[in-house]
Amino acid sequence: MGRTNPTYRDFLDSYEREFGDYRRGLRRRYQSDFDSLFDGAREFADAAGYANHLDRDVLVLLSMLLAHEGTIREQREEIEELREAVAVLQEQVESADGEVA
Amino acid sequence: MVVAVDVEDDEVRLWSRVPAGAEPRDVPGTTTERFSETVVVQRDRDYAPTCYVAGPDDALADLRAALESDPKVVDLAWDRKILNLRDDPSRVLAVSLERPSEIATFAREVRTLHEPENWRPGTVRLYDVDLSPKFRYCLERGVDPTPEGEEGGPHWPRSLSLSLPTERLAAGDLTALTCEGRAAPRAAERRTGEARERLSPDGDGETSILRALADRLDSVDPDVLVLSSADLVPLIHERADELGVECDLGRLPGHRVLAGENSYESYGRVGHSPARYDVPGRAIVDRSNSFFWREGKLPGLFDLVDRSWKPLQEASWASIGTVFTAMQIREARDRDVVVPWRAWEGESFKRMGTLHDADRGGFTFEPDVGFHEDVVEVDFASLYPRIMIENDLSPETVQCECHDTDDVPVLGYSVCPDIEEPFVPSVLDRIVGDRYGFKADLRATDDPGRAARLESKISALKWILVTCFGYQGYRNSKFGRIEVHESINAHARELLLDAKEYLEAAGWRVVHGIVDSLWVTAAVDDPTPIADVCARISETKGIPLEHESDFEWVCFVPTSDGERGSLTSYFGRREDGSFKYRGIEARQRSTPAFVAEVQRDLVEALDEHREPAPVCDRLARAIARVQSGNVDPDDLVVRTSASKALADYDQRTRTVAALERYEANGVARNPGQDVRYVVVDDGRRDRDRVRLPWEDCADYDADFYETLLVRAAESVVSPLGWDRERIRRYLDDGRNLTLGAFR
């Protein structure tokens, strides 16, 4: 194993190192965003490793996108919950207003 | 009942323990002598070992003509043998040699004299050349070297154990020699008292020690000598000669050196194998050089002897691969298959795409780093061997020439359905089946002696099963093929992913998975019971998925840079209250006992409080203890091994400092051997940086051990988001101690 190509997890590490200069040129607040992009890619190293005949650069980008998609889904769910909570609160406020009136 | 086999050039001796007056199993060609009431020796003076040569007819005819006048050769004959598991029998020249030691000489001569003179290189191939001598004798003569008496009963082999500390051995000082042994194996005696004892309690110097040893050997008459190091053999004999004491470790005088010590490299790790000695009439087990002694003790070893027919002494120093190969060689002999001298099975040509698909290991999920409650662990029992058994994967079945079917998932290799009993699966099937049986017996027995023996056997066989598949990919494997290795991995990946899908559909979430195990938690309020899911998967896949443990909680640890989950480091608490640790310091060989103990204590603190601060309070106490200088230096010993000789190091590491001290103490340390030290001044670069365990270590370097403690604590709290910096900040504010620390 790993004779033909480095494993995907090893590849990802070296790929990130290749962007070392790019990261260095970033403002600090973007450096942590940059890091979380690669954290996102790492989250799916298992699936990317399994699909190892695909273009690895594309796998990295797709994994980053998928991490984003996941974050968007979580935020959407959170927004939904918050909306429901706000709606309940609004109802309470309105009924309280009604009572006062 | 044969326990010891002496293979010498002029005769072979088989030593057996028998019931008083009874005869041993008959071995054709031997004469039987009674050595004592319960020990007999069978002598064979006519043994002529045989090896085989294959090649084109004219080359074999030439070779036969040339060998007619060779004085080493006692017999030449034509025979038919299977040279490759996939082939039909071929005509071979069977060459029998007068002495066992001449097999190697003969093979070398064919390679370096006969072949280069007359034919192109590789024209002739040699078979059955490199079998170890005792094993070869048993195979050729059909001698089962397994004790016959009831296991643990009065006619079971007797053992005597001798120990001498490393530094005393180096100094050639026998006065500290201790011994443990029983005239008859009585488990109760072992438990109650007769533990390790000084041979001569009055300590009258070496003469009385050696006399006491001679008496003990006489009264116990052991069949097996279990030695802390085989170097005791020459030391005891030389010293006895010098002092004029009659003390022989064997049943006849003398000893032989079978092999000198050497260091080797395997898979990037340096190992060391010490010199091997033979004494007549008794099997030697060198505890410093026996993997299976550590894993399975004598019961585990005897079980392997039974399966492989490798006599005890050879089985004890064999590696897992060697014992597994011996089992395969036995099976091969039953099928008339001979064993190639230099295994050579080329890798078949494949398309690049197949190579990409095939050259992969098992599937590992990214662990969900952090603290998880109510986790269930399920795993496929003996996954790799069972994949081979279930799918008939063997060197002669995979990618057969007669079928063009698509049997291995993704890779599309064919697996021949016409072979009745595929070779490797039939060897493995017995091991898997018997181990399963031992486990059932273990659950049923209430006899502690029997339980201990069963556990030893289960543990020894486990190692055969976990490595058997890797052996398919090993280039020197006698019966391996890389395509089989690839097929096993392909099946394993599919199985784990299928299992994941079943579990998810049943309402479970996968938090981690490695090759054959999955850790899951409930994803919905009322998931399908895990037992039902396991039963369903086992039934569909034909490989049992077992419900291994229920964890109250599990922590998956991030890598030291904190960037991702470490794939193999985790710890947790099972529902039954026990803890499981994998990959963290407490499980690492090099970790000092004190640090390991503190780490386990920190895990318990985590269990109690479920947050990092109280764990760090517990850590602060441990640091205070180590800083006060009150920790026993024995518990601070770091254990590692040297990867090269002292002169080859160019960095001033702790290992180098320790090696220099070993050298100054006259204790030889070769690459691959254990190196143990206590750090006394980590700032230094010379040999005063460390002390050896038997030197004065009271003044250890507390700061060094504090660093180790903090590192161990980091593994425990990092799943909760605390890194080393955070721990240090917390510790620096010493007033933070909560009451929890003093409970």
Short mmCIF file of N, CA, C and O in Angstrom, two decimals, chain B residues 371-376 520-522 551-554 610:
data_model
loop_
_atom_site.label_atom_id
_atom_site.label_comp_id
_atom_site.label_asym_id
_atom_site.label_seq_id
_atom_site.Cartn_x
_atom_site.Cartn_y
_atom_site.Cartn_z
N PHE B 371 -15.31 14.28 22.85
CA PHE B 371 -15.86 13.41 23.89
C PHE B 371 -17.25 12.96 23.45
O PHE B 371 -18.11 13.78 23.14
N HIS B 372 -17.45 11.64 23.35
CA HIS B 372 -18.73 11.13 22.90
C HIS B 372 -19.34 10.23 23.96
O HIS B 372 -18.65 9.35 24.49
N GLU B 373 -20.62 10.43 24.25
CA GLU B 373 -21.27 9.56 25.24
C GLU B 373 -22.04 8.44 24.54
O GLU B 373 -22.46 8.59 23.40
N ASP B 374 -22.24 7.33 25.27
CA ASP B 374 -23.02 6.19 24.78
C ASP B 374 -22.59 5.73 23.39
O ASP B 374 -23.31 5.88 22.41
N VAL B 375 -21.38 5.22 23.35
CA VAL B 375 -20.83 4.75 22.08
C VAL B 375 -20.80 3.22 22.07
O VAL B 375 -20.47 2.60 23.07
N VAL B 376 -21.18 2.64 20.94
CA VAL B 376 -21.13 1.20 20.80
C VAL B 376 -20.01 0.84 19.83
O VAL B 376 -19.87 1.47 18.79
N VAL B 520 -20.14 3.64 16.95
CA VAL B 520 -21.38 4.33 16.55
C VAL B 520 -22.14 4.84 17.77
O VAL B 520 -22.03 4.29 18.86
N THR B 521 -22.90 5.91 17.56
CA THR B 521 -23.83 6.38 18.59
C THR B 521 -25.21 6.50 17.95
O THR B 521 -25.31 6.59 16.73
N ALA B 522 -26.23 6.54 18.80
CA ALA B 522 -27.58 6.63 18.27
C ALA B 522 -27.77 7.97 17.58
O ALA B 522 -27.41 9.02 18.12
N PHE B 551 -19.67 1.60 25.42
CA PHE B 551 -18.91 2.60 26.16
C PHE B 551 -19.85 3.65 26.76
O PHE B 551 -20.75 4.13 26.08
N GLU B 552 -19.59 3.97 28.03
CA GLU B 552 -20.29 5.11 28.63
C GLU B 552 -19.86 6.37 27.89
O GLU B 552 -20.66 7.24 27.60
N TRP B 553 -18.56 6.42 27.62
CA TRP B 553 -18.03 7.52 26.82
C TRP B 553 -16.72 7.10 26.16
O TRP B 553 -16.05 6.20 26.64
N VAL B 554 -16.41 7.76 25.06
CA VAL B 554 -15.14 7.55 24.36
C VAL B 554 -14.59 8.91 23.95
O VAL B 554 -15.36 9.79 23.55
N ARG B 610 -15.82 15.07 33.86
CA ARG B 610 -16.19 15.39 32.47
C ARG B 610 -15.80 16.80 32.05
O ARG B 610 -16.44 17.39 31.18
#
